[in-house]
PDB file of C-alpha atoms in Angstrom:
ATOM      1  CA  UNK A  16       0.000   0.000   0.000  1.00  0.00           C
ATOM      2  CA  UNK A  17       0.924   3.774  -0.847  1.00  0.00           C
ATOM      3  CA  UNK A  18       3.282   4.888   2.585  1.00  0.00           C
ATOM      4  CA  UNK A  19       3.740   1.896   3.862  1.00  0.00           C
ATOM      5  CA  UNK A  20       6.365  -1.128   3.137  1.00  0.00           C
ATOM      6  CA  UNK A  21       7.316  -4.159   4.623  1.00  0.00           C
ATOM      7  CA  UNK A  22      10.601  -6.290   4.307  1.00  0.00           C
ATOM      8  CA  UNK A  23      11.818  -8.616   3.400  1.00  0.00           C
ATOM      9  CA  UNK A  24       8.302 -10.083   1.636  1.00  0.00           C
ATOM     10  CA  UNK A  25       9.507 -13.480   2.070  1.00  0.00           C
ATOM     11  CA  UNK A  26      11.627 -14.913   4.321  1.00  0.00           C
ATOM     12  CA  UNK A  27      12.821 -18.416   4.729  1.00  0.00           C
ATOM     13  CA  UNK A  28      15.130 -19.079   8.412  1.00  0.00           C
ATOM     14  CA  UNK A  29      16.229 -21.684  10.413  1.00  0.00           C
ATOM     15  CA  UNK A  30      15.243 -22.585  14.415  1.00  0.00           C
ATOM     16  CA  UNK A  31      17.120 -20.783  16.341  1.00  0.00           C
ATOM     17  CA  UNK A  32      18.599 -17.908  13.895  1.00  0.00           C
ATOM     18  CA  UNK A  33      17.352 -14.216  14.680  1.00  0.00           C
ATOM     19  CA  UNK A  34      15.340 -12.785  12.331  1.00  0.00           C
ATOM     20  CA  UNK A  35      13.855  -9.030  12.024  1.00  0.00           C
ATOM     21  CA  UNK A  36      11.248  -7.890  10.195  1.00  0.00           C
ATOM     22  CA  UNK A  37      11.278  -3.854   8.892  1.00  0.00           C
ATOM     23  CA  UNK A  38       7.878  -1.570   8.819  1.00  0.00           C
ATOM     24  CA  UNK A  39       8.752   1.491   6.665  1.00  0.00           C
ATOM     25  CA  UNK A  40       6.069   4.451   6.417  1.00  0.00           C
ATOM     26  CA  UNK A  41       6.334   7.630   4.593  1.00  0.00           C
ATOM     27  CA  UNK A  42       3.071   9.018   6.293  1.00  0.00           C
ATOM     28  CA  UNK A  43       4.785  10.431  10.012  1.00  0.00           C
ATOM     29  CA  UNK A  44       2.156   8.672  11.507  1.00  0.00           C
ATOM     30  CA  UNK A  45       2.074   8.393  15.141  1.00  0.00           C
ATOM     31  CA  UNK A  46       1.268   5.024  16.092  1.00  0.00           C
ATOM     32  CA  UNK A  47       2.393   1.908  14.589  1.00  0.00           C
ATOM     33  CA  UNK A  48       1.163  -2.283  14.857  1.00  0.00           C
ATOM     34  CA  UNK A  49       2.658  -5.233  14.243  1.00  0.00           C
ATOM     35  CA  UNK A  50       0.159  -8.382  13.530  1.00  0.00           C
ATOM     36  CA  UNK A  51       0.703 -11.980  12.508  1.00  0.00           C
ATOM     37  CA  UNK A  52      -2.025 -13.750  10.589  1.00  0.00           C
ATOM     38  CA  UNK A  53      -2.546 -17.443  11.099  1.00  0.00           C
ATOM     39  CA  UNK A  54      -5.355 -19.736   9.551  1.00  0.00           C
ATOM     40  CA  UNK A  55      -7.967 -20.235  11.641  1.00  0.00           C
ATOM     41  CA  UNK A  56      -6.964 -17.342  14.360  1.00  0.00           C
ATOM     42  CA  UNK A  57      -7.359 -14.223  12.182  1.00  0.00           C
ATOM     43  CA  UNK A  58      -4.854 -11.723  13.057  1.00  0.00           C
ATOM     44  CA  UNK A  59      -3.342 -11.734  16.363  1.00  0.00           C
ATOM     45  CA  UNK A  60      -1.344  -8.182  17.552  1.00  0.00           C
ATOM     46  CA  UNK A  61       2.127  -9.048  18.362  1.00  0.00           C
ATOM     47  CA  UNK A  62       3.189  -5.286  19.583  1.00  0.00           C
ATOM     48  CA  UNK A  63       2.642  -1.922  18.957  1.00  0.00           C
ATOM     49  CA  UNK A  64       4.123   1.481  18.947  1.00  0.00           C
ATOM     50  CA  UNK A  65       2.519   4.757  19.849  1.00  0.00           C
ATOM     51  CA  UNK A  66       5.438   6.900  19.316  1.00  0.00           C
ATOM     52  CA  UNK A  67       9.711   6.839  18.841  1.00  0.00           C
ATOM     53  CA  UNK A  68      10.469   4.545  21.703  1.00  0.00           C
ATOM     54  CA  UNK A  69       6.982   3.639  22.919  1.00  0.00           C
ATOM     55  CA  UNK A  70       6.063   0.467  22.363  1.00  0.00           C
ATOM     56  CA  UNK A  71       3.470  -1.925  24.330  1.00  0.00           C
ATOM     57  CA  UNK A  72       2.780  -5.709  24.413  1.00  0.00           C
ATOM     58  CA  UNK A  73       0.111  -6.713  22.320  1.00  0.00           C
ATOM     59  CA  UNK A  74      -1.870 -10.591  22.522  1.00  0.00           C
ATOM     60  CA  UNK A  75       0.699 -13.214  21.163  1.00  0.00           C
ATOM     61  CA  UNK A  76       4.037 -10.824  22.317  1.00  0.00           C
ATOM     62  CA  UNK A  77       6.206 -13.915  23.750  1.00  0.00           C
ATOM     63  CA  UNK A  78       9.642 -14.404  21.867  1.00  0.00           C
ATOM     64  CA  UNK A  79       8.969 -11.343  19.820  1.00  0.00           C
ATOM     65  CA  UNK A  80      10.590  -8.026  20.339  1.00  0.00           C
ATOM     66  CA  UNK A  81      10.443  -4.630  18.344  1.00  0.00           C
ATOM     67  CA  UNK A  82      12.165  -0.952  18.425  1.00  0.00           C
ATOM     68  CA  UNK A  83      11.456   2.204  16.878  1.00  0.00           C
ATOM     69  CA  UNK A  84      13.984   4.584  17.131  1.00  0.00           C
ATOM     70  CA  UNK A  85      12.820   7.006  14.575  1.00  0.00           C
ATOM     71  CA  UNK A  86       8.695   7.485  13.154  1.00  0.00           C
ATOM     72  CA  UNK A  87       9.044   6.215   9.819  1.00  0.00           C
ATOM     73  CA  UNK A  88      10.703   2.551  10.905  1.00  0.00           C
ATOM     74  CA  UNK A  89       9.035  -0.217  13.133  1.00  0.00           C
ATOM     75  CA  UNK A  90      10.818  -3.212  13.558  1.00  0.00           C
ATOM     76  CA  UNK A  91      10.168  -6.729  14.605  1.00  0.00           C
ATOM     77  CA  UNK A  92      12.396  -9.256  16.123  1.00  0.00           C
ATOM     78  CA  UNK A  93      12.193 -12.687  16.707  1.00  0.00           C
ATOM     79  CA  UNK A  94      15.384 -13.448  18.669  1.00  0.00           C
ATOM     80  CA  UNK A  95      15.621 -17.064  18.445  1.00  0.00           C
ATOM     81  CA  UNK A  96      13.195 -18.465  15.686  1.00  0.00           C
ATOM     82  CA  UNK A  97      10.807 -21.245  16.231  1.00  0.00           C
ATOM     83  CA  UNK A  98       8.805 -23.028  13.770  1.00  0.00           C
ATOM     84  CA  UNK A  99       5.626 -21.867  16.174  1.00  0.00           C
ATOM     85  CA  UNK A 100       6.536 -18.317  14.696  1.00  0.00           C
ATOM     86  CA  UNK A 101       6.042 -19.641  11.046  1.00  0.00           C
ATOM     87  CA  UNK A 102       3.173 -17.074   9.847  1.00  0.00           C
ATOM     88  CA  UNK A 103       2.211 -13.979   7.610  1.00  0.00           C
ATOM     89  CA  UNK A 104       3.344 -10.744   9.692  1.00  0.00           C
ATOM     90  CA  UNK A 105       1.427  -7.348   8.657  1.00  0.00           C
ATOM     91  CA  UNK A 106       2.292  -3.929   9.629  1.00  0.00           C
ATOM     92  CA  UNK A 107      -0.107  -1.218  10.125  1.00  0.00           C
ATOM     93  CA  UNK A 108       0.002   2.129  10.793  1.00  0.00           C
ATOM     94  CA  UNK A 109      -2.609   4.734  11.981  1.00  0.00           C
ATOM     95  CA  UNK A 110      -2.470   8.537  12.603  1.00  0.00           C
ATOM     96  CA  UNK A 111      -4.779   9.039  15.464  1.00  0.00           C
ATOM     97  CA  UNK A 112      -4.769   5.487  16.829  1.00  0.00           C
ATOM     98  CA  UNK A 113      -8.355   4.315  18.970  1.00  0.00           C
ATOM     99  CA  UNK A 114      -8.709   1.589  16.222  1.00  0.00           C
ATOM    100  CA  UNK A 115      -9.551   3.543  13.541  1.00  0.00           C
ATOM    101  CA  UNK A 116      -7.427   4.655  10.358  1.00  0.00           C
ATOM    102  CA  UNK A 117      -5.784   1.703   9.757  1.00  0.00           C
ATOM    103  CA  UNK A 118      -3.076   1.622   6.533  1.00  0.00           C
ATOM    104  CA  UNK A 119      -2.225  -2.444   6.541  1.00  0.00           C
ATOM    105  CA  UNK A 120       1.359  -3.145   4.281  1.00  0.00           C
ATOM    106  CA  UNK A 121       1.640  -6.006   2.036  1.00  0.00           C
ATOM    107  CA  UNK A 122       2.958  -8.469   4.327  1.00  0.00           C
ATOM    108  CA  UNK A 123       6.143 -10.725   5.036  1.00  0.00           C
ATOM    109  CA  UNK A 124       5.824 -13.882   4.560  1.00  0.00           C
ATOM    110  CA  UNK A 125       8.128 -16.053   7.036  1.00  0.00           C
ATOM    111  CA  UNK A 126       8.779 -19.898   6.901  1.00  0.00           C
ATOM    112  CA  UNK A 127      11.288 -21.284   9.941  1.00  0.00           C
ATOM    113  CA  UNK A 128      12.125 -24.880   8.915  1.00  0.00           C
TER     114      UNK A 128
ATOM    115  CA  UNK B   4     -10.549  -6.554  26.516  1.00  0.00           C
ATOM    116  CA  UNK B   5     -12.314  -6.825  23.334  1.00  0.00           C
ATOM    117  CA  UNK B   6     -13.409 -10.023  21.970  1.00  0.00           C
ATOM    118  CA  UNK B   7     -14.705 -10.742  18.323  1.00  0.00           C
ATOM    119  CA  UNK B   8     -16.574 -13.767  17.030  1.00  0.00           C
ATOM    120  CA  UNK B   9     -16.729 -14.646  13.205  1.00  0.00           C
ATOM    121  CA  UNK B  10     -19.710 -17.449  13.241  1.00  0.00           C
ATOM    122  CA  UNK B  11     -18.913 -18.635  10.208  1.00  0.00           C
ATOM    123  CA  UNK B  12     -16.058 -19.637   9.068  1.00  0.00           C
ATOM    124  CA  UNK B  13     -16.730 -19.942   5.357  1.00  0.00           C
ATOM    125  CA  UNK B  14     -19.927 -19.086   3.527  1.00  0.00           C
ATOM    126  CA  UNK B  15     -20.642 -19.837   0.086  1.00  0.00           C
ATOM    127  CA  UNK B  16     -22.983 -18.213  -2.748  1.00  0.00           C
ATOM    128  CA  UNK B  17     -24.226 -17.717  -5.385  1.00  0.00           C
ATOM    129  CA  UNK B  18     -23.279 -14.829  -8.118  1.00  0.00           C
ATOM    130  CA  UNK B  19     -25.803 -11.997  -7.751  1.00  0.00           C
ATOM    131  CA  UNK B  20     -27.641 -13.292  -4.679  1.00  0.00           C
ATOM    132  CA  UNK B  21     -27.932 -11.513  -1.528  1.00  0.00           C
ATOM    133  CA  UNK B  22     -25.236 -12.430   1.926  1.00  0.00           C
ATOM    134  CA  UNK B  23     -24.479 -11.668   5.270  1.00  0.00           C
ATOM    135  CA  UNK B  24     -21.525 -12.109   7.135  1.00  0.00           C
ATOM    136  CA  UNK B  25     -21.978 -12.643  10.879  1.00  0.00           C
ATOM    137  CA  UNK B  26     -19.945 -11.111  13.389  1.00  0.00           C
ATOM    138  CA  UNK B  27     -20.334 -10.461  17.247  1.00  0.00           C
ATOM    139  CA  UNK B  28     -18.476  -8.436  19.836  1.00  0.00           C
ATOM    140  CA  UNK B  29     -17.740  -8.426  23.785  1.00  0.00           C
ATOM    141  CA  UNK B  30     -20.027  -5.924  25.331  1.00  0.00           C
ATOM    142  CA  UNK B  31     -18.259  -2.453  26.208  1.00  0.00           C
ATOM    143  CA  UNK B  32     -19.596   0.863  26.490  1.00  0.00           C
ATOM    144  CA  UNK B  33     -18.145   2.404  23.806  1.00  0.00           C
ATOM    145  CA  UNK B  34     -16.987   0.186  20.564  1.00  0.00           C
ATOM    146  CA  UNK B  35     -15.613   1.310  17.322  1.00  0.00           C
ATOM    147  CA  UNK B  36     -16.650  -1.430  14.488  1.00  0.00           C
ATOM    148  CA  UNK B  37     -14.323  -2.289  11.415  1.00  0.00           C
ATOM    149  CA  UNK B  38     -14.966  -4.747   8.367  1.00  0.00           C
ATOM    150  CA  UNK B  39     -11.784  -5.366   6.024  1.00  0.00           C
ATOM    151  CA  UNK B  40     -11.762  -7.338   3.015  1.00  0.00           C
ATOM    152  CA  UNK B  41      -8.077  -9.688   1.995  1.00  0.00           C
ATOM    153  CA  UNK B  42      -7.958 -10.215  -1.356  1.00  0.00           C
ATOM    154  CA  UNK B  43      -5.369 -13.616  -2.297  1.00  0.00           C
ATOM    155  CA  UNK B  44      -1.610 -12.321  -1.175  1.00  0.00           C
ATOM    156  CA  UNK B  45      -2.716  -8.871  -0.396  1.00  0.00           C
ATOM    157  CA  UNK B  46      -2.579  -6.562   2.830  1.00  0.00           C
ATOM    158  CA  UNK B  47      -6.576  -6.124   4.537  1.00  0.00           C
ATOM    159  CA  UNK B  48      -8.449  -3.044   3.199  1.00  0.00           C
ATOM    160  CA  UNK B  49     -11.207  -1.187   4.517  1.00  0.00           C
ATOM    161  CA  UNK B  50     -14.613  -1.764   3.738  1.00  0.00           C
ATOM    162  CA  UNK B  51     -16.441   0.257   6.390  1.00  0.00           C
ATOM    163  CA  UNK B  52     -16.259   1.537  10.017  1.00  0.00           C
ATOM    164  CA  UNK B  53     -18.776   2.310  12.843  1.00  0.00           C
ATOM    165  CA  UNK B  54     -17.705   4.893  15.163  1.00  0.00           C
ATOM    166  CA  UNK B  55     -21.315   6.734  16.351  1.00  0.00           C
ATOM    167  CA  UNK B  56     -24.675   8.037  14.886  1.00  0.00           C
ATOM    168  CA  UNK B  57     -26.854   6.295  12.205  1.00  0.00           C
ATOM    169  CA  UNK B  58     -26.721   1.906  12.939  1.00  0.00           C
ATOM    170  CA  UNK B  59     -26.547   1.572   9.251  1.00  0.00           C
ATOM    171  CA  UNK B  60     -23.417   1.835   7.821  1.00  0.00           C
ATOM    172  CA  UNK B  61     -22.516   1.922   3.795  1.00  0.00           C
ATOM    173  CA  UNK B  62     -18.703   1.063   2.643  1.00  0.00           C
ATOM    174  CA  UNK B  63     -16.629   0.473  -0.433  1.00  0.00           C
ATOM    175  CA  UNK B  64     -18.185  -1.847  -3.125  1.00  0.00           C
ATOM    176  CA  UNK B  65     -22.130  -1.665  -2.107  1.00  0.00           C
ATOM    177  CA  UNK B  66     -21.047  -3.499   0.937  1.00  0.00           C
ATOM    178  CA  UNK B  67     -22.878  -2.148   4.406  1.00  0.00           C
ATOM    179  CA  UNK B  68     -23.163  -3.277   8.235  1.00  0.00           C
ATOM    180  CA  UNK B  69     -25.735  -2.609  10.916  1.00  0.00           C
ATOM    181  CA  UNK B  70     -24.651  -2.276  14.540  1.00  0.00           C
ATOM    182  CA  UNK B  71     -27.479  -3.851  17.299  1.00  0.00           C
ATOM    183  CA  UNK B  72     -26.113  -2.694  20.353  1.00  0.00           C
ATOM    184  CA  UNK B  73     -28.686  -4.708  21.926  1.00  0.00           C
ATOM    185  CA  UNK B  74     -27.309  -8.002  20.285  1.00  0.00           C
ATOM    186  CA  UNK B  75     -23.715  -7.107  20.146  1.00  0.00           C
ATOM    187  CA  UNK B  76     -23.830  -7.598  16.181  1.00  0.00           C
ATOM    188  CA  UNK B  77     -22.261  -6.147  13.242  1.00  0.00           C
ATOM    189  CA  UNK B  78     -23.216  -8.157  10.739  1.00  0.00           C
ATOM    190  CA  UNK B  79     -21.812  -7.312   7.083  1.00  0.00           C
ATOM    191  CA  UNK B  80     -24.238  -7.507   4.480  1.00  0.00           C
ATOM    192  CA  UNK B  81     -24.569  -7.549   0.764  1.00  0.00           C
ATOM    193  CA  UNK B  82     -27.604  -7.377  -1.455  1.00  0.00           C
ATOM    194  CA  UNK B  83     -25.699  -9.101  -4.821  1.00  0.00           C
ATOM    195  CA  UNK B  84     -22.764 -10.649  -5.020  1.00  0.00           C
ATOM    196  CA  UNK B  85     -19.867 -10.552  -7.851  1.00  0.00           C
ATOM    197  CA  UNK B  86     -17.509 -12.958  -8.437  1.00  0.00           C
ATOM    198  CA  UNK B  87     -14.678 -10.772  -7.415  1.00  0.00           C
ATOM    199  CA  UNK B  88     -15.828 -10.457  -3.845  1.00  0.00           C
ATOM    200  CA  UNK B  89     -14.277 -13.454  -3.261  1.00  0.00           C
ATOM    201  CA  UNK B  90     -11.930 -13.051  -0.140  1.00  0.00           C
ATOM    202  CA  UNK B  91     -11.447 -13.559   2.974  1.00  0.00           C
ATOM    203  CA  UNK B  92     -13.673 -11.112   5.389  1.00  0.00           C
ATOM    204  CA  UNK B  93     -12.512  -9.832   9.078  1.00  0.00           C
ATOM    205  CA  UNK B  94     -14.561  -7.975  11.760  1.00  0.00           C
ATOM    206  CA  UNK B  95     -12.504  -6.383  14.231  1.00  0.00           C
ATOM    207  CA  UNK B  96     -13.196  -3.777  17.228  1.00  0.00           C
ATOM    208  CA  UNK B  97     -11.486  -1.560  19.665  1.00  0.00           C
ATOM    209  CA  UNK B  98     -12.796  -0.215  22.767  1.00  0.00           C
ATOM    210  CA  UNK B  99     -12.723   3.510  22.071  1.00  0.00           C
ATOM    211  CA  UNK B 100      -9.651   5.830  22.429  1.00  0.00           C
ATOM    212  CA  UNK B 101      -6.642   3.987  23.625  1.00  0.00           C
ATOM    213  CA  UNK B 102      -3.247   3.664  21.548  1.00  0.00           C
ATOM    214  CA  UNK B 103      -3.635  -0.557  21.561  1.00  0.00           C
ATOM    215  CA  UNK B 104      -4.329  -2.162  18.335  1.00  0.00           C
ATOM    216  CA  UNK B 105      -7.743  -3.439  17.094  1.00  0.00           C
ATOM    217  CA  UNK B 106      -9.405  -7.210  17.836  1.00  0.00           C
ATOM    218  CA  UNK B 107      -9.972  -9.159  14.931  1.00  0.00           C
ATOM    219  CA  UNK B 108     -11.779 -12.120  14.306  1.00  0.00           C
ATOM    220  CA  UNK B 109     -11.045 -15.377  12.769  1.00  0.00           C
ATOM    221  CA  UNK B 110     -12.186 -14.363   9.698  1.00  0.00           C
ATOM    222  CA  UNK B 111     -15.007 -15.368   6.937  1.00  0.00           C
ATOM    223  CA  UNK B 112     -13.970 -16.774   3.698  1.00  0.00           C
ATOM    224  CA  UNK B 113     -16.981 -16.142   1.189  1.00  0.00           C
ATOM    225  CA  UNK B 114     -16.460 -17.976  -2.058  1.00  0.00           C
ATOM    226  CA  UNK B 115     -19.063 -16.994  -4.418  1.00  0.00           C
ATOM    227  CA  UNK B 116     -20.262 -19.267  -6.683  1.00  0.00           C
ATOM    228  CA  UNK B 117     -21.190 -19.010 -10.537  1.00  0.00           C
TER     229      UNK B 117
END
């Protein structure tokens, strides 16, 4: 989507190797979400951001981790892989947050094998 | 914290008759309602949003949704259906103001048939 890109779009790891996912947006928006989409469970929020250096926990936040050290970036880490973490991750972002506004990127797809 | 139920997980149709797309929601007393559409290998898109006012609310692609607060619904209707609104459907809510991301449900896949 216009504003917003994800990378890499696929990504294929092994257990145990770090991995970390990048959120770029060219709209300055404030706040900033991190998802993973799963058959059969919709999608899940992971973490989120609501400003350079604010982040929260979101649901399914175990063995994830994320930083955002300037407003355009959001970035997702998954410090030691798992095949459990095998999934679709989408980034959104939103300018005035409360649900609403929502800009989702194209996705990264990640396999761990 | 919010919780959203899809009842069904897929629903099939027909091309050019009518559906509706269940979903439910936790009680709170304020809710902001969401419908987003997934097209194959693409990022969720907006279809339509309830925020206040009127119950009945029209979206993108003669799509529309009517909140019963009474029921805790927002079901997602359409009167005819197209082959290309084949996708996979998602309800999702947030509990008013708040910088935490919205609840989704499980999703609907509605494969429309010719």
């Amino acid at each position: 989507d216009a504003g917003i890109t994800q990378s890499p779009r696929h990504k294929v790891t092994e257990t145990g190797t770090p991995v970390t996912l990048r959120c770029h947006q060219t709209e300055n928006h404030r706040y900033m979400y991190w998802y993973r989409q799963d058959p059969g469970h919709g999608l899940r929020l992971i973490h989120y951001s609501y400003g350079v250096k604010d982040t929260d926990k979101g649901e399914v936040s175990d063995g994830y981790s994320v930083s955002r050290s300037k407003t355009e970036d959001f970035l997702l880490t998954l410090e030691s892989a798992t095949s459990s973490q095998t999934s679709v991750y989408f980034c959104a972002i939103s300018e005035i947050g409360g649900g609403y506004g929502y800009t989702f990127g194209s996705g990264t797809r990640l396999t761990v094998v | 914290a919010q919780s959203v139920t899809q009842l069904d997980s897929q629903v099939p149709v027909f091309e050019e008759a009518p559906v509706e797309l269940r979903c439910n929601y936790s009680s709170s007393v304020s809710v902001y309602l969401f419908w987003y559409v997934q097209y194959p290998n693409q990022g969720l898109q907006l279809l339509l949003k309830y925020l206040s006012g009127s119950t009945l609310v029209k979206g993108i692609n003669g799509f529309e949704a009517e909140f019963n607060k009474s029921q805790t619904s927002f079901h997602l209707r359409k009167p005819s259906v197209h082959i290309s609104d084949t996708a996979e459907y998602f309800c999702a809510a947030h509990s008013g103001g708040g910088a935490d991301g919205l609840t989704f449900g499980k999703g609907t896949h509605l494969i429309i048939q010719p």
